[in-house]
PDB file of C-alpha atoms in Angstrom:
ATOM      1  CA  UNK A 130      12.193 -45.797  29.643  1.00 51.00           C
ATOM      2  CA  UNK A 131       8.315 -46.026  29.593  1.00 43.00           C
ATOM      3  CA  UNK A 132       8.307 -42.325  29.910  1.00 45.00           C
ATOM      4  CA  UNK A 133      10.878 -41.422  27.208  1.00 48.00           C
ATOM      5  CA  UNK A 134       9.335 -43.265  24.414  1.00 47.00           C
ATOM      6  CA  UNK A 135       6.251 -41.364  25.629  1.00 45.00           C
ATOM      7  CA  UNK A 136       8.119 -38.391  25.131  1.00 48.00           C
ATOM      8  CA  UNK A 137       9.594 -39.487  21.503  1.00 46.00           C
ATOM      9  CA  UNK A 138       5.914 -40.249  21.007  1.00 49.00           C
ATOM     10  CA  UNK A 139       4.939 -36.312  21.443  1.00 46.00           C
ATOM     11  CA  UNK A 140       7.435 -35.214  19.838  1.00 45.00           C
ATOM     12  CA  UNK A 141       6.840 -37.253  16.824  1.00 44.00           C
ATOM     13  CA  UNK A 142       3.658 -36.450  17.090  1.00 43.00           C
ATOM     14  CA  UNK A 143       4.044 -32.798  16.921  1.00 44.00           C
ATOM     15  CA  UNK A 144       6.373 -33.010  13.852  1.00 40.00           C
ATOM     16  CA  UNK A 145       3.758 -35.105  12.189  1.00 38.00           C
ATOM     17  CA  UNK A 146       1.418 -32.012  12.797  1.00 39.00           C
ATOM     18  CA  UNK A 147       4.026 -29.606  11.547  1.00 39.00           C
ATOM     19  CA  UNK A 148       3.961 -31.637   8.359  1.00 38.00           C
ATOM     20  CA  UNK A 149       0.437 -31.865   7.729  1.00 36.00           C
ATOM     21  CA  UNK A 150      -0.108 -28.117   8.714  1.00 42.00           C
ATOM     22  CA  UNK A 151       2.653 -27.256   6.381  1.00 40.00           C
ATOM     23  CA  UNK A 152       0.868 -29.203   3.463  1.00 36.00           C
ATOM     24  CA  UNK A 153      -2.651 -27.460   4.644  1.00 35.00           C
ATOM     25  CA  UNK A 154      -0.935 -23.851   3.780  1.00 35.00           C
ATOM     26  CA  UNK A 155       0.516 -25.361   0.625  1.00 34.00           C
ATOM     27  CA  UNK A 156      -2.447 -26.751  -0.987  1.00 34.00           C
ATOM     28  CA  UNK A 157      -4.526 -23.802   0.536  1.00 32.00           C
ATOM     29  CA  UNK A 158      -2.258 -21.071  -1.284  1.00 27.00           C
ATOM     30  CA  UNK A 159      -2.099 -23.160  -4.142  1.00 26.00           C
ATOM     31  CA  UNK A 160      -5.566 -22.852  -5.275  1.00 20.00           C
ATOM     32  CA  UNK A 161      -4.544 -18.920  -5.369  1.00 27.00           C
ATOM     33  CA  UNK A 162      -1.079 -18.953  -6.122  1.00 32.00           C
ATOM     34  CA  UNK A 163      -0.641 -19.371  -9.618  1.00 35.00           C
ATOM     35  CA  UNK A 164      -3.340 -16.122 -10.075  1.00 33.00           C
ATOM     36  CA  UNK A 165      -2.078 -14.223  -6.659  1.00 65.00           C
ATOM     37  CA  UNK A 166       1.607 -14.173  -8.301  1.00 82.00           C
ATOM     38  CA  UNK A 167       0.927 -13.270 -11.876  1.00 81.00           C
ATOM     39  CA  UNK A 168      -0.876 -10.054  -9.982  1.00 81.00           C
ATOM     40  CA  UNK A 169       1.873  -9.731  -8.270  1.00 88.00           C
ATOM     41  CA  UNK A 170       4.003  -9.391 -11.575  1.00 91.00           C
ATOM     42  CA  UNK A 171       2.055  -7.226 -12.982  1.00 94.00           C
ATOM     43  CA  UNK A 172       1.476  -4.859 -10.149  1.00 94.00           C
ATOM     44  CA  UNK A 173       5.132  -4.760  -9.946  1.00 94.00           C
ATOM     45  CA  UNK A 174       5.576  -4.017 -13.593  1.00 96.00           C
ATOM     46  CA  UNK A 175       2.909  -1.304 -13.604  1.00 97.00           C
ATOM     47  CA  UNK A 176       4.796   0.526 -10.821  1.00 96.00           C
ATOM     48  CA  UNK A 177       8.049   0.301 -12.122  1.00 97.00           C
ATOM     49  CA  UNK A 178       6.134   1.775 -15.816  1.00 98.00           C
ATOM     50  CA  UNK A 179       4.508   4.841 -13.027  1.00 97.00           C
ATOM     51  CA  UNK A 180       8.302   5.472 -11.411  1.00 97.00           C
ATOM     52  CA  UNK A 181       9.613   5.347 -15.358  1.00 98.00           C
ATOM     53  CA  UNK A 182       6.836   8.253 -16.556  1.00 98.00           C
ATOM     54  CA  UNK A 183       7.779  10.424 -13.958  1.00 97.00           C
ATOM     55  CA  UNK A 184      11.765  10.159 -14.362  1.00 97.00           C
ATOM     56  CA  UNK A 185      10.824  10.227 -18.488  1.00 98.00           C
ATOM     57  CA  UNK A 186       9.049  13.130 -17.613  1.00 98.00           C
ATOM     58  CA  UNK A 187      11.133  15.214 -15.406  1.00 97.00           C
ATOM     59  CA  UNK A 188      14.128  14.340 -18.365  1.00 97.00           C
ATOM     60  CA  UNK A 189      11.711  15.473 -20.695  1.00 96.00           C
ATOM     61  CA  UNK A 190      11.460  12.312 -22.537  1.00 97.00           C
ATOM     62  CA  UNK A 191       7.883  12.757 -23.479  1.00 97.00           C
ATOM     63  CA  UNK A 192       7.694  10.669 -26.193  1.00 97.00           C
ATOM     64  CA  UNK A 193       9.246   7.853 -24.045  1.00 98.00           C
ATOM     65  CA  UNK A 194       6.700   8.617 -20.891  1.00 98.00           C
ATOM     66  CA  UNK A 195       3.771   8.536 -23.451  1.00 98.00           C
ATOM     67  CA  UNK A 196       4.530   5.564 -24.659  1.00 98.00           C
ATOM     68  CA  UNK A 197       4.772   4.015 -21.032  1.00 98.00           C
ATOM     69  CA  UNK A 198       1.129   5.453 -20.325  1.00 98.00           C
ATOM     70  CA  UNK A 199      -0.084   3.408 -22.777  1.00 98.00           C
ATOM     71  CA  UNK A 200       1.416   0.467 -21.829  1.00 98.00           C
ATOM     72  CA  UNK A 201      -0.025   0.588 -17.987  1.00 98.00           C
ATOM     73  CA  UNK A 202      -3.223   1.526 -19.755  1.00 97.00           C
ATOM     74  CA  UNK A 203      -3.100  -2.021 -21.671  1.00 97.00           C
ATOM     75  CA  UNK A 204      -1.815  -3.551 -18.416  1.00 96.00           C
ATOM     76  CA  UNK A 205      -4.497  -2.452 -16.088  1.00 96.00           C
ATOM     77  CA  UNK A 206      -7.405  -4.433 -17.548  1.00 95.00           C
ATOM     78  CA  UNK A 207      -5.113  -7.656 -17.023  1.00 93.00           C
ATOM     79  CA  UNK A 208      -5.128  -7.252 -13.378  1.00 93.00           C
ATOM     80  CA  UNK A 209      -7.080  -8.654 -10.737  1.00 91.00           C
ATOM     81  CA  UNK A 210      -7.399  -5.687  -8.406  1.00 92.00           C
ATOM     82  CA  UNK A 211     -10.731  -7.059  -6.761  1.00 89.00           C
ATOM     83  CA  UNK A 212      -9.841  -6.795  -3.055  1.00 88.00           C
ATOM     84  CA  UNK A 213      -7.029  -4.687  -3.774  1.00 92.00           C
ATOM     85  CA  UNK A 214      -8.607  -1.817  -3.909  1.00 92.00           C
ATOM     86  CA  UNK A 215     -12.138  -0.169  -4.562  1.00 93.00           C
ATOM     87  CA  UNK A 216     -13.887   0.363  -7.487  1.00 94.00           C
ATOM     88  CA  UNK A 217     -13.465   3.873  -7.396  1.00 94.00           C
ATOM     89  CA  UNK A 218     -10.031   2.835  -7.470  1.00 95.00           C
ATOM     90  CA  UNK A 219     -10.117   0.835 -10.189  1.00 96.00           C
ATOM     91  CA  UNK A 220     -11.906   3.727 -12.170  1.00 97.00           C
ATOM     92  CA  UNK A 221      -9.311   6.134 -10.903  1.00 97.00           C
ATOM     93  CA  UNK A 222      -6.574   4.650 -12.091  1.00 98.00           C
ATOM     94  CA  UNK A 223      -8.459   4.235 -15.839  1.00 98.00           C
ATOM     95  CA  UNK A 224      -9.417   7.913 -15.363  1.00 98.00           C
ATOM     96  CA  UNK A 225      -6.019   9.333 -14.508  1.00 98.00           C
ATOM     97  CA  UNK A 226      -4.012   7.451 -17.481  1.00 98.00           C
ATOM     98  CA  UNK A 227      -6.087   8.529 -19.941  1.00 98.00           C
ATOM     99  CA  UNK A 228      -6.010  12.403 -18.484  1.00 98.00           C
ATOM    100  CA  UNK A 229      -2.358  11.781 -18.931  1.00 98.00           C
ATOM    101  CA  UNK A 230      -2.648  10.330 -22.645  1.00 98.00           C
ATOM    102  CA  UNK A 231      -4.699  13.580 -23.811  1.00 97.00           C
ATOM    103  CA  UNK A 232      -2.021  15.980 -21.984  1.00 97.00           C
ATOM    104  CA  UNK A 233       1.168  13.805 -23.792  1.00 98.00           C
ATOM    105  CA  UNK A 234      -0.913  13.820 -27.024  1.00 97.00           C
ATOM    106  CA  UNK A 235      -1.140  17.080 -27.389  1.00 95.00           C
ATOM    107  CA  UNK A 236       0.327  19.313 -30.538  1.00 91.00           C
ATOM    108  CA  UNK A 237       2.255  21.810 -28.266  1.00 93.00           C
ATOM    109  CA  UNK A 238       3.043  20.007 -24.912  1.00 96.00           C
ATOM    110  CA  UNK A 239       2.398  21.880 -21.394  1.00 96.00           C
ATOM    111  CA  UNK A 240       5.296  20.269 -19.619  1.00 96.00           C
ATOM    112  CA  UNK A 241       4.156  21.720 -16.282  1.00 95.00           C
ATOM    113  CA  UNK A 242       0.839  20.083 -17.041  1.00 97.00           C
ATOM    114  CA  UNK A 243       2.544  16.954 -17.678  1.00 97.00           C
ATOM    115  CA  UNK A 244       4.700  16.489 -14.550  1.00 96.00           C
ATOM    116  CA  UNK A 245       1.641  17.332 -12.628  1.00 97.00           C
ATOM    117  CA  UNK A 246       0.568  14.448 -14.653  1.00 98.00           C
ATOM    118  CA  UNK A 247       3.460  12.109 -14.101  1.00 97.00           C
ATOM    119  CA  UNK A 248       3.477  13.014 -10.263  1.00 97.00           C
ATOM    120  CA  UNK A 249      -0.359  11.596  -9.960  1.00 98.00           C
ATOM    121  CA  UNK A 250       0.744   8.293 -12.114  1.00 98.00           C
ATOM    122  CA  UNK A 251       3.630   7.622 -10.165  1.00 97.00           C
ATOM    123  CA  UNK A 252       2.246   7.912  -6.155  1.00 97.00           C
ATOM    124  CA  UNK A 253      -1.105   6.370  -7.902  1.00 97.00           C
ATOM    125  CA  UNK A 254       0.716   3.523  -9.166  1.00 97.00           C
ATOM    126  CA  UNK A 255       2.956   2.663  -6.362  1.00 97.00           C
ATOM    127  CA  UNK A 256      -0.142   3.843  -3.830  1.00 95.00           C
ATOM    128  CA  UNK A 257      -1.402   0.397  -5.645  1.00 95.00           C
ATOM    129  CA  UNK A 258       2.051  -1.836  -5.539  1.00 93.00           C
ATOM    130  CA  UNK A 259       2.798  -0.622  -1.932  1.00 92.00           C
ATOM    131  CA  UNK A 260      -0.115  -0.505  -0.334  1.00 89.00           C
ATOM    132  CA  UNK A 261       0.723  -0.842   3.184  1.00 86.00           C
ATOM    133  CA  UNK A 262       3.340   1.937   3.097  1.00 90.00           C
ATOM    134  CA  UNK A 263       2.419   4.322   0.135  1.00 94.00           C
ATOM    135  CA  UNK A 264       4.711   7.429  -0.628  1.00 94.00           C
ATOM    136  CA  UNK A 265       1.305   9.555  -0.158  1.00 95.00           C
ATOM    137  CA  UNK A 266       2.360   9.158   3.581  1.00 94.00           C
ATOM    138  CA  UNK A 267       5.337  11.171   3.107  1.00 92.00           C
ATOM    139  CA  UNK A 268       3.654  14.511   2.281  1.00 94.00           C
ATOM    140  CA  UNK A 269       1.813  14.431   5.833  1.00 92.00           C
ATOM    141  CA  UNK A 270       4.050  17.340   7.197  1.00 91.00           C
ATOM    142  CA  UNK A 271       4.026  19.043   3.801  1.00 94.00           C
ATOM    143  CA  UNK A 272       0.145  19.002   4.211  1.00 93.00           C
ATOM    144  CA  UNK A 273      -0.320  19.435   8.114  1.00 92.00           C
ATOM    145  CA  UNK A 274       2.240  22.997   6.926  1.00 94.00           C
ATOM    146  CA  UNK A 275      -0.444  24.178   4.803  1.00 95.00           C
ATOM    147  CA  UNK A 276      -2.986  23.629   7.650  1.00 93.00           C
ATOM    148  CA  UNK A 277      -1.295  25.522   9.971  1.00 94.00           C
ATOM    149  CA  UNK A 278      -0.422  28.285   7.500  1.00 95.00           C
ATOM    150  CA  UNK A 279      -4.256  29.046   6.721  1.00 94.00           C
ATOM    151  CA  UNK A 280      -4.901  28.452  10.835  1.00 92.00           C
ATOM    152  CA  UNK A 281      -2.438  31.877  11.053  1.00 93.00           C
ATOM    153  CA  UNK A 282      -4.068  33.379   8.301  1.00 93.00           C
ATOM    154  CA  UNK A 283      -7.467  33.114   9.498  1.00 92.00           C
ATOM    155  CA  UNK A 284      -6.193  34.492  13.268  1.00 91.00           C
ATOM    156  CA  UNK A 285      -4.578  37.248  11.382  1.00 92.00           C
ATOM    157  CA  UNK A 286      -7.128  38.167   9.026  1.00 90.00           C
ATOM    158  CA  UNK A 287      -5.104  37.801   6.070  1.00 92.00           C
ATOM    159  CA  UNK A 288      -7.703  36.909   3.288  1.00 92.00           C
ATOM    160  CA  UNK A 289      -5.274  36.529   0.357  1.00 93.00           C
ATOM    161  CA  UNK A 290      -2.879  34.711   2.567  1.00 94.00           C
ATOM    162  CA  UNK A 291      -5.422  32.261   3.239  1.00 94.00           C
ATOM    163  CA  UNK A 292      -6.818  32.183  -0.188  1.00 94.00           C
ATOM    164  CA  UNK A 293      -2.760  31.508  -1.611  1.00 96.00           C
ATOM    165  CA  UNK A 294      -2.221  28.775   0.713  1.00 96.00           C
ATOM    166  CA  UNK A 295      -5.733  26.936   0.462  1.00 96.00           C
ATOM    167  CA  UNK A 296      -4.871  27.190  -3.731  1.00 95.00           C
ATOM    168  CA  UNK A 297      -1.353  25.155  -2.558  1.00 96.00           C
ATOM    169  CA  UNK A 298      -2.881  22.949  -1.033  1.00 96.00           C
ATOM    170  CA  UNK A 299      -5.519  21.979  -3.249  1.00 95.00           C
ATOM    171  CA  UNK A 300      -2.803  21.665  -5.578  1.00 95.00           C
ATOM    172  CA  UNK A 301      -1.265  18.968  -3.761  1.00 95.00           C
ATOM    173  CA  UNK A 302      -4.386  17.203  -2.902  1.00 95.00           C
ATOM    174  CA  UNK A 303      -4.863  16.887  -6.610  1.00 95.00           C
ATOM    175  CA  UNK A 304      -1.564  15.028  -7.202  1.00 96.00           C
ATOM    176  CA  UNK A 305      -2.376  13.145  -4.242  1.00 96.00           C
ATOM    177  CA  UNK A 306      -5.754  12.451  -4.798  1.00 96.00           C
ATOM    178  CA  UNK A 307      -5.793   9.543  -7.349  1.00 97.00           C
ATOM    179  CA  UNK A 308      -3.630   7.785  -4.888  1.00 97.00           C
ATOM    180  CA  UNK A 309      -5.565   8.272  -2.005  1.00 96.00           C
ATOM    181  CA  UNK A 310      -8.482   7.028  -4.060  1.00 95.00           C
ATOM    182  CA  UNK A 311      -6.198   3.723  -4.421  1.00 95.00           C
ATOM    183  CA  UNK A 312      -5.569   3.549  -0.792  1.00 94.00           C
ATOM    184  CA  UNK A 313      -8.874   4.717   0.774  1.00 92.00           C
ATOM    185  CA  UNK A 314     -12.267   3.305   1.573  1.00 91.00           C
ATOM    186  CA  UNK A 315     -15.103   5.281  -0.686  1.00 91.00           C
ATOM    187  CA  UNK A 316     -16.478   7.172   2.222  1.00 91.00           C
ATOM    188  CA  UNK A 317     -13.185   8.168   3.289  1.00 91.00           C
ATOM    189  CA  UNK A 318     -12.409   9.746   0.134  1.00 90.00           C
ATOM    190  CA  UNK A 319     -15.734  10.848  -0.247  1.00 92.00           C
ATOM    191  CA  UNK A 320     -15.139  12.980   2.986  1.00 92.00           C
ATOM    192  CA  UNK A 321     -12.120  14.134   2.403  1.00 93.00           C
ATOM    193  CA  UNK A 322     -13.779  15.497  -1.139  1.00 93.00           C
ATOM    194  CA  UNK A 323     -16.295  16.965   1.033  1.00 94.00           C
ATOM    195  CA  UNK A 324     -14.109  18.933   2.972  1.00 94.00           C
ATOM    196  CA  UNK A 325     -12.057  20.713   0.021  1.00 95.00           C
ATOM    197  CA  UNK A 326     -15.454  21.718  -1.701  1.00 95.00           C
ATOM    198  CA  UNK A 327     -16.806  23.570   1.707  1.00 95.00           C
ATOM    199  CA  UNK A 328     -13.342  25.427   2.277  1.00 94.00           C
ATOM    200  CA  UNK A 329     -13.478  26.502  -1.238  1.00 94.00           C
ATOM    201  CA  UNK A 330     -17.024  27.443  -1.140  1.00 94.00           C
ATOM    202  CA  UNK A 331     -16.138  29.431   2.038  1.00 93.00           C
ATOM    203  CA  UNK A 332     -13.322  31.225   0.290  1.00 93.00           C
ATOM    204  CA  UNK A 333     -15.123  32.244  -2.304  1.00 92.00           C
ATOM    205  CA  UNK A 334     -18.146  33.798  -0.449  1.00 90.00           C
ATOM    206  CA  UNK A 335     -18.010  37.852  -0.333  1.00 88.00           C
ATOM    207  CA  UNK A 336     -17.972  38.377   2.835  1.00 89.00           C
ATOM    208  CA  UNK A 337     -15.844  35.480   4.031  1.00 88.00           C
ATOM    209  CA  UNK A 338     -17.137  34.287   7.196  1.00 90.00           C
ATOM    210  CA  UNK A 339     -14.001  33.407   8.949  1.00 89.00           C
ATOM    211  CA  UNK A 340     -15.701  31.717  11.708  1.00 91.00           C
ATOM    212  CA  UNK A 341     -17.015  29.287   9.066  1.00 93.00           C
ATOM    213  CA  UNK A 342     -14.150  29.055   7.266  1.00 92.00           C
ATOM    214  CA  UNK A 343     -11.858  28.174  10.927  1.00 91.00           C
ATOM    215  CA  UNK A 344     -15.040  25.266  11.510  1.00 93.00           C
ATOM    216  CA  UNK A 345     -14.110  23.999   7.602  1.00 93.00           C
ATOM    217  CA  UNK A 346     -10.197  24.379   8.032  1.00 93.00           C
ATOM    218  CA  UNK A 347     -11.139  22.576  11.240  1.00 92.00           C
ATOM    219  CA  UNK A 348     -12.834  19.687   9.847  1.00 93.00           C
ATOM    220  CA  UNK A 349     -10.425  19.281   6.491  1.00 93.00           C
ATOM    221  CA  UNK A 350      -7.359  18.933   9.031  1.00 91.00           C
ATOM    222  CA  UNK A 351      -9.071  16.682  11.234  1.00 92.00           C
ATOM    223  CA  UNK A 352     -10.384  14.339   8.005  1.00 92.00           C
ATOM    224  CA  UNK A 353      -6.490  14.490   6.518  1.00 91.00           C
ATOM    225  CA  UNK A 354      -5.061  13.723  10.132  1.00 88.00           C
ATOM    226  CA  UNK A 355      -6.864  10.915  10.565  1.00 87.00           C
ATOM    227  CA  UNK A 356      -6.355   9.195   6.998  1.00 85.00           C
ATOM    228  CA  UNK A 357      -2.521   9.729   6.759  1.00 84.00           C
ATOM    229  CA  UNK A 358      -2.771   8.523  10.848  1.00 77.00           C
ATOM    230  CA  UNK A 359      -4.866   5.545  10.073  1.00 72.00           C
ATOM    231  CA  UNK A 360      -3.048   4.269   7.058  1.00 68.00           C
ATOM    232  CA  UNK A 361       0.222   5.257   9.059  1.00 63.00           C
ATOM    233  CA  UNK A 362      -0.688   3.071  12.065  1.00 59.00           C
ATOM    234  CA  UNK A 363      -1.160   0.239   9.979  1.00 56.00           C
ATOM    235  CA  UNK A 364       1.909   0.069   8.210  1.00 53.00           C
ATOM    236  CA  UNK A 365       3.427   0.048  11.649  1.00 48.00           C
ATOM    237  CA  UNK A 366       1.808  -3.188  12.051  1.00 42.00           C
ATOM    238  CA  UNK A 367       2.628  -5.303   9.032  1.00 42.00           C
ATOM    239  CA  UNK A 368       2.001  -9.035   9.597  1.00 40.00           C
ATOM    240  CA  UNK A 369       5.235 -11.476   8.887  1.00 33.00           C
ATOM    241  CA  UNK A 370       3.890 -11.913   5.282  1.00 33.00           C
ATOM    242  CA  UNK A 371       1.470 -10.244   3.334  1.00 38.00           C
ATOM    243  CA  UNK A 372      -1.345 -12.433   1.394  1.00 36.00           C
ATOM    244  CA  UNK A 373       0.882 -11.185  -2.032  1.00 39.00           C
ATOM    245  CA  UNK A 374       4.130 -12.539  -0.714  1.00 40.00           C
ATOM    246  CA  UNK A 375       5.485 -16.228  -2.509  1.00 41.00           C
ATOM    247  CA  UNK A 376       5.135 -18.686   0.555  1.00 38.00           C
ATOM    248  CA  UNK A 377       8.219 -19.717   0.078  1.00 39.00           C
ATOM    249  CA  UNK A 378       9.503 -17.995   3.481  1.00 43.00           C
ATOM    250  CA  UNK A 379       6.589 -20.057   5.335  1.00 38.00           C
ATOM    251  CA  UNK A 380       7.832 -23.327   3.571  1.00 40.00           C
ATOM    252  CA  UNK A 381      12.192 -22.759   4.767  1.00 42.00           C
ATOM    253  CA  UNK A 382      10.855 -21.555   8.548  1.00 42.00           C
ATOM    254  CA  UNK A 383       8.759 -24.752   8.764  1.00 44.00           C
ATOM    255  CA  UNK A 384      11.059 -26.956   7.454  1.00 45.00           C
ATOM    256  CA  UNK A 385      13.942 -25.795   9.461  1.00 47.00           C
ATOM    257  CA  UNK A 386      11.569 -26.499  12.580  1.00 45.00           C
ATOM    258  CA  UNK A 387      11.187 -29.761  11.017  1.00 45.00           C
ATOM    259  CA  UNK A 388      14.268 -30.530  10.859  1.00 48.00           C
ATOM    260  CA  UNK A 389      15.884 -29.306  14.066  1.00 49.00           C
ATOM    261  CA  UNK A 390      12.849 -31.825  15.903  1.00 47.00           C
ATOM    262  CA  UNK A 391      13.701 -34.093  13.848  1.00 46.00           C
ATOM    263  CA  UNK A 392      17.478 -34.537  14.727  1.00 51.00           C
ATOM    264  CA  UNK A 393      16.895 -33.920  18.398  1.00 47.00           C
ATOM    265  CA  UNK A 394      14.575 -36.790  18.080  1.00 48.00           C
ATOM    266  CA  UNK A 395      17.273 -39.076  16.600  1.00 50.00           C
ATOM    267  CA  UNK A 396      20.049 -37.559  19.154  1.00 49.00           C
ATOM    268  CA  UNK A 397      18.124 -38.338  21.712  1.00 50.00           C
ATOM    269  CA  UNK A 398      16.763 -42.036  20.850  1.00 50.00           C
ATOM    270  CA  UNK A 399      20.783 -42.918  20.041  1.00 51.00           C
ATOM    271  CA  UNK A 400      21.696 -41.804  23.956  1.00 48.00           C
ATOM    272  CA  UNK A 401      19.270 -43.807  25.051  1.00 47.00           C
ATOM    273  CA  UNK A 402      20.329 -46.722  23.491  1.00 46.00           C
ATOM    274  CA  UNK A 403      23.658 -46.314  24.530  1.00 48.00           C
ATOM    275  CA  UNK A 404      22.725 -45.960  28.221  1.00 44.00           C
ATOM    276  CA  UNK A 405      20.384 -49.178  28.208  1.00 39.00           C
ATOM    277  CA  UNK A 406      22.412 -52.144  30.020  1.00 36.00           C
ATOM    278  CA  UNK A 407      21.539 -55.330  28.192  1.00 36.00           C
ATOM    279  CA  UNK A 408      20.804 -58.413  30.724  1.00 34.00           C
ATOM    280  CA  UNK A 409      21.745 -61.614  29.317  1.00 37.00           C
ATOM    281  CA  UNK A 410      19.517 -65.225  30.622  1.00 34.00           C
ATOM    282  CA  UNK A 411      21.975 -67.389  32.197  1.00 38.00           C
TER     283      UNK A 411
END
């Protein structure tokens, strides 16, 4: 009997633990809450405004799109994107909107101009509301194509070849590259600027060096490989819940745990009153 109430006595113990750790996380995320989910709300709206400017756009509702520029133009100075991204990043984002604003403002509209437009905006935006698994990542085998392409080209000698395929994939870069100033590190996108100049410097040298340009094709695929693989490794390792997420998850898991000791507790403590014998003084 000794030992069982020493046992009730851990266990007891342990939920009181659960309990105070519980209201540690709660008054911990509190402090940060209130500001960490208005963010949240208006990250999410600011997405949803980049996915609505590129389906405005590709309906060519331009007036419509335009109008939702401007309103993630207002919204951006109302977030809190310290931590959530660089500074560059921040001035990206500015950059890129009001690029788009000139483009949708103008007297005779270059629609190509302003998908191309609506295409940065949208992987920008949600390169900033999904950070851990941006839809840059997809174009990694669109991009790794292009690589390969120019690789051949170079082998083979075929100047305009490479020239055409370098010009595609600068392209893409470009609609990529506001997002990838979201998602990466300054240096990292400083290198991967780096890169794209020396190619293009390369290709525009008379004669073309084509050992130079295979050492820059080299060293652009090996930057791009290891962005899209470093960013894809760690969306493959998402923790339960990101600092973002409402802690309400944390709160149901915890009290379930609670609760489950809690009645195993009172099971238990019931059978063993039932199986004590009382002894009566004659």
């Amino acid at each position: 009997m000794f030992f069982r109430q020493i046992r009730y006595g851990f266990l007891l113990l342990f939920v009181v633990f659960l309990i105070t750790a519980c209201t540690r996380t709660e008054q911990g995320v509190s402090i940060g809450v209130e500001a960490s989910v208005a963010t949240t709300q208006q990250m999410e709206r600011f997405g949803q405004l980049g996915d609505e400017v590129y389906t405005d756009t590709v309906q060519a509702d331009f007036l419509e799109a335009r109008k939702k520029i401007i309103q993630m133009s207002e919204l951006l100075p109302q977030m809190q994107l310290e931590g959530i991204t660089t500074p560059t990043g921040v001035k990206t984002l500015a950059d890129t909107l009001q690029q788009a604003i000139k483009v949708y403002n103008a007297v005779q509209l270059n629609t190509e101009e302003a998908l191309f437009q609506s295409t940065r905006i949208r992987l920008m935006a949600d390169a900033l509301t999904h950070a851990s698994s941006p839809l840059w990542l997809q174009y990694n085998k669109v991009v790794q194509e292009h690589l390969l392409q120019m690789e051949k080209a170079i082998k083979q000698k075929e100047q305009d070849k490479l020239k055409t395929t370098f010009i595609n994939l600068k392209n893409l870069y470009l609609s990529l590259k506001p997002a990838l100033q979201v998602s990466l590190q300054e240096n990292e996108a400083s290198k991967l600027d780096s890169a794209f100049v020396y190619v293009q410097k390369e290709l525009q040298t008379a004669p073309m060096s084509m050992t130079n340009l295979n050492h820059g094709i080299k060293a652009l695929q090996k930057v791009l490989e290891d962005q899209f693989q470093n960013k894809a490794d760690a969306s493959a390792y998402l923790p339960f819940m990101e600092l973002n997420e409402p802690s309400y998850h944390w709160m149901i898991v915890l009290a379930t745990i609670i609760m489950i000791i809690l009645s195993y507790t009172a099971w238990r403590m019931r059978a063993t009153k039932n199986d004590i014998i009382t002894i009566y003084r004659k």
